[in-house]
Coordinates of C-alpha atoms and ligand atoms in Angstrom, one line a residue:
M1 CA 0.0 0.1 -0.1
D2 CA 1.0 3.6 -0.6
D3 CA -0.1 5.5 2.6
I4 CA 2.5 7.3 4.7
F5 CA 2.5 4.9 7.4
C6 CA 3.2 2.0 5.0
K7 CA 6.2 4.0 3.6
I8 CA 7.6 4.6 7.2
I9 CA 7.2 0.9 8.1
R10 CA 8.9 -0.1 5.0
K11 CA 11.5 2.3 5.8
E12 CA 11.2 4.2 2.4
I13 CA 10.7 7.3 4.6
P14 CA 13.2 7.7 7.5
K15 CA 11.6 7.8 10.9
E16 CA 12.9 7.1 14.5
F17 CA 10.8 4.5 16.3
I18 CA 10.2 4.8 20.0
Y19 CA 9.2 1.1 20.0
E20 CA 9.2 -1.7 17.3
S21 CA 8.0 -5.3 17.4
E22 CA 7.4 -7.8 14.6
N23 CA 3.9 -6.4 14.5
L24 CA 3.8 -2.7 15.5
V25 CA 5.8 0.5 15.4
V26 CA 5.5 3.5 17.8
F27 CA 6.6 7.1 17.0
P28 CA 5.6 10.7 18.0
D29 CA 3.0 12.4 15.9
I30 CA 4.5 15.0 13.6
N31 CA 1.8 17.6 14.6
P32 CA 1.1 16.8 18.2
S33 CA -2.3 17.6 19.8
A34 CA -1.0 17.2 23.3
D35 CA 2.2 17.3 25.4
T36 CA 2.7 13.5 24.8
H37 CA 1.2 12.4 21.3
L38 CA 2.2 8.9 20.1
L39 CA 1.1 6.9 17.3
I40 CA 0.8 3.1 17.8
I41 CA 0.5 1.5 14.3
P42 CA 0.2 -2.1 13.1
K43 CA 2.8 -2.9 10.4
K44 CA 0.3 -5.0 8.6
H45 CA -2.0 -2.6 6.4
L46 CA -5.5 -2.6 7.7
G47 CA -7.4 0.5 6.7
G48 CA -9.0 1.2 9.8
I49 CA -11.3 -0.1 12.5
Q50 CA -13.7 -1.3 9.7
D51 CA -11.1 -3.9 8.6
L52 CA -10.6 -5.5 11.9
T53 CA -11.7 -9.2 12.3
K54 CA -11.5 -11.8 15.1
E55 CA -8.2 -12.8 13.3
N56 CA -6.7 -9.5 14.7
K57 CA -7.5 -10.6 18.4
D58 CA -3.8 -10.9 19.2
L59 CA -2.8 -7.8 17.5
L60 CA -5.4 -5.6 19.7
V61 CA -4.0 -7.3 22.8
E62 CA -0.5 -6.3 21.7
I63 CA -1.4 -2.8 21.0
Y64 CA -3.0 -2.2 24.4
S65 CA -0.1 -3.9 26.2
V66 CA 2.2 -1.5 24.4
V67 CA -0.2 1.2 25.3
N68 CA 0.3 0.1 28.9
M69 CA 4.0 0.1 28.7
L70 CA 4.1 3.7 27.2
V71 CA 1.5 5.2 29.8
K72 CA 4.2 3.9 32.3
Q73 CA 7.3 5.1 30.6
Y74 CA 5.7 8.5 30.0
N75 CA 4.3 8.7 33.5
L76 CA 0.7 9.1 32.4
S77 CA -1.2 7.2 34.9
G78 CA -1.5 10.1 37.3
N79 CA -2.2 12.5 34.5
L80 CA -4.8 13.0 32.0
Y81 CA -4.5 10.5 29.0
R82 CA -6.7 9.1 26.3
V83 CA -6.3 6.6 23.4
V84 CA -8.1 7.7 20.3
V85 CA -8.8 5.9 16.9
N86 CA -10.4 8.2 14.2
G87 CA -12.5 6.5 11.5
G88 CA -14.4 7.8 8.4
K89 CA -14.0 11.3 7.7
A90 CA -12.3 12.0 11.0
Q91 CA -9.4 9.9 9.9
H92 CA -6.7 11.2 7.5
V93 CA -4.2 8.5 7.0
P94 CA -6.0 5.3 5.8
H95 CA -3.9 2.9 7.8
L96 CA -5.1 1.8 11.2
H97 CA -3.5 3.6 14.1
F98 CA -4.0 4.4 17.7
H99 CA -3.2 8.0 19.2
L100 CA -1.9 8.0 22.6
L101 CA -2.5 11.5 24.0
G102 CA -1.4 12.7 27.5
G103 CA -0.8 15.9 29.5
V104 CA -2.0 19.4 28.5
W105 CA -4.2 19.4 25.3
K106 CA -3.2 21.7 22.6
K107 CA -6.2 21.0 20.0
F108 CA -9.0 18.7 19.4
I109 CA -8.2 15.4 17.3
Ligands
AMP1 P1 -5.7 10.7 11.8 O1 -6.4 11.9 11.5 O2 -6.3 9.8 12.9 O3 -5.6 9.8 10.5 O4 -4.3 11.0 12.2 C1 -3.2 10.9 11.4 C2 -2.0 11.6 12.3 O5 -0.8 11.1 11.6 C3 -2.1 13.1 12.4 O6 -2.2 13.4 13.7 C4 -0.8 13.5 11.8 O7 -0.2 14.5 12.3 C5 0.1 12.3 11.9 N1 1.1 12.1 10.9 C6 0.8 12.3 9.5 N2 2.1 12.1 8.9 C7 3.1 11.7 9.9 C8 4.5 11.6 9.8 N3 5.2 11.5 8.7 N4 5.1 11.3 11.1 C9 4.3 11.4 12.2 N5 3.0 11.7 12.2 C10 2.4 11.8 10.9

């Protein structure tokens, strides 16, 4: 696929990852909406929530265990934080991704 996240995952566009596993990458959002704004992205191309099936059960468990790790790493648990998945017209990159936002909000996403 040709979306920007696929290109980053294939390393056609350079990007420093905060975390990488066989199935996921994590890097900061280029245009942060909060003090902490990380993107948790499956390497496998899924367009969005609408493409998830029961086959993706393990992937979803891995995503939330990485969110758990990041919440601890970024000391967000005593703070305000949120996990956001945009869809439909609210989604700008057509590749499933989870936003982890924490601290002071700069704008609505
Ligand atoms: P969404 O509207 O949920 O699809 O969000 C896409 C997010 O990807 C936006 O918050 C963008 O700022 C972010 N984004 C787009 N291109 C890049 C990039 N090259 N590196 C990091 N974040 C990006």
